[in-house]
Coordinates of C-alpha atoms in Angstrom, one line a residue:
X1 CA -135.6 34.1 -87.6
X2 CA -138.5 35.2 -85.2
X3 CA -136.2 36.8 -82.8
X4 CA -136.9 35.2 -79.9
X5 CA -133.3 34.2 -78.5
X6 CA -132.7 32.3 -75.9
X7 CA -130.7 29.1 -74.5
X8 CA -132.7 26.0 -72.7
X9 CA -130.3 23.4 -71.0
X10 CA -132.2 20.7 -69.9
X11 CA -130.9 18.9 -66.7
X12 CA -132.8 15.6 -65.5
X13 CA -132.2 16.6 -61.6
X14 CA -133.7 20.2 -61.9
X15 CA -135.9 20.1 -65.2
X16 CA -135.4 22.6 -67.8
X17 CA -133.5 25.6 -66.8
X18 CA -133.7 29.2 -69.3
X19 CA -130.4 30.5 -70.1
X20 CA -129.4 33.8 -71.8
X21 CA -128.9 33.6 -75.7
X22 CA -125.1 34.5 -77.0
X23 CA -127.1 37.7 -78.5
X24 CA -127.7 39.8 -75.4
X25 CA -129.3 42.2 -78.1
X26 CA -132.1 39.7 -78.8
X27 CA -131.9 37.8 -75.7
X28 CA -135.6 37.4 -74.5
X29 CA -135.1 35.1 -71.3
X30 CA -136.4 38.3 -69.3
X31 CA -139.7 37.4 -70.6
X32 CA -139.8 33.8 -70.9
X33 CA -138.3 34.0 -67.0
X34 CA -142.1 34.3 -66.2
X35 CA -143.5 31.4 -68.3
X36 CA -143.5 28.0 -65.9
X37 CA -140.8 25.5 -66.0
X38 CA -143.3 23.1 -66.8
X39 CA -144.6 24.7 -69.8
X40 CA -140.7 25.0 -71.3
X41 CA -140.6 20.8 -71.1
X42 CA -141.4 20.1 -74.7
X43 CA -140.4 23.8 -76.1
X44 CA -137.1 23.8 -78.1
X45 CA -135.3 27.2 -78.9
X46 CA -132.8 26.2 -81.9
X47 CA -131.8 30.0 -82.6
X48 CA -130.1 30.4 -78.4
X49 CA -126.3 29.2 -79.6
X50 CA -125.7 31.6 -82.1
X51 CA -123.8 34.6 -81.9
X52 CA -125.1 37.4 -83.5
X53 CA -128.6 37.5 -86.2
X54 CA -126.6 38.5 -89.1
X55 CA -125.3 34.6 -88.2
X56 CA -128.3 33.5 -88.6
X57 CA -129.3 35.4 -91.6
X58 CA -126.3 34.2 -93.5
X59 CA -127.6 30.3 -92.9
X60 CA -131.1 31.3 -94.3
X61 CA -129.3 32.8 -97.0
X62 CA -127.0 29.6 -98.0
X63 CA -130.4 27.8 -97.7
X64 CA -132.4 29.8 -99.8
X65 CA -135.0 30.9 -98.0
X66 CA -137.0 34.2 -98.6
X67 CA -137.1 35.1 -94.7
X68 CA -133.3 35.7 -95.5
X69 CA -133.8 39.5 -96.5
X70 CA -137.0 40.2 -94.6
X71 CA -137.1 43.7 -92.7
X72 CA -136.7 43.0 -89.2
X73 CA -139.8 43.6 -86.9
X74 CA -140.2 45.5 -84.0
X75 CA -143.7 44.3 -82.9
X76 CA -144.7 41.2 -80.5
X77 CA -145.3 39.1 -83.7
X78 CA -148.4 37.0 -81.7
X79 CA -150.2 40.2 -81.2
X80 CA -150.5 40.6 -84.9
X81 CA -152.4 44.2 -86.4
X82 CA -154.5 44.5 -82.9
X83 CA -153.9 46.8 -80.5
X84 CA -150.9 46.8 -78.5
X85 CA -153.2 48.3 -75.4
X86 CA -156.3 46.1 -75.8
X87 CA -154.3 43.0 -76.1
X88 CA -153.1 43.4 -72.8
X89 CA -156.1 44.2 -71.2
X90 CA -157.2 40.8 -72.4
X91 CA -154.8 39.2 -70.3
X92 CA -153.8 41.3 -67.4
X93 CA -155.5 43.2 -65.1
X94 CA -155.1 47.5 -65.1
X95 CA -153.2 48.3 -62.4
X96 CA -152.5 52.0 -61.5
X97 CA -149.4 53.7 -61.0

């Protein structure tokens, strides 16, 4: 469970469209709202029709895996141990105010 929630319908007239996960808590279709349709073609999100992470959890559990009882994170797990600040200045440029 990475925590990235959300729902992708795909519908042949309009291309993919990004829906809200069942887990407002988790939901993260704010964010992926600004990644291009055309970049969520070939991306699947298996975790957006569940309910709730415990859910989720309880399926790692019944399948063994170690993840199953991992702390949950707060970070952005793709930043990794660099800094929060510096990472974004990599990508975006500083805008006051």
């Amino acid at each position: 469970y990475t925590g990235e929630l959300m729902d992708e319908e795909p519908r042949e007239s309009v291309g993919p469209e990004l829906w809200t996960a069942l887990d407002l808590g988790k939901d993260q279709s704010y964010f992926l709202s600004q990644v291009p349709s055309q970049s969520l073609r070939s991306v699947m999100f298996p975790l957006g029709e569940f309910s709730t992470k415990e859910e989720v959890r309880n399926i790692a559990l019944r399948a063994g895996l170690t993840t199953a009882l991992k702390r949950e994170s707060m970070g952005i797990c793709f930043v990794g141990k660099r800094n929060f600040k510096d990472f974004l200045s990599e990508y975006n440029a500083v805008n006051p105010g």
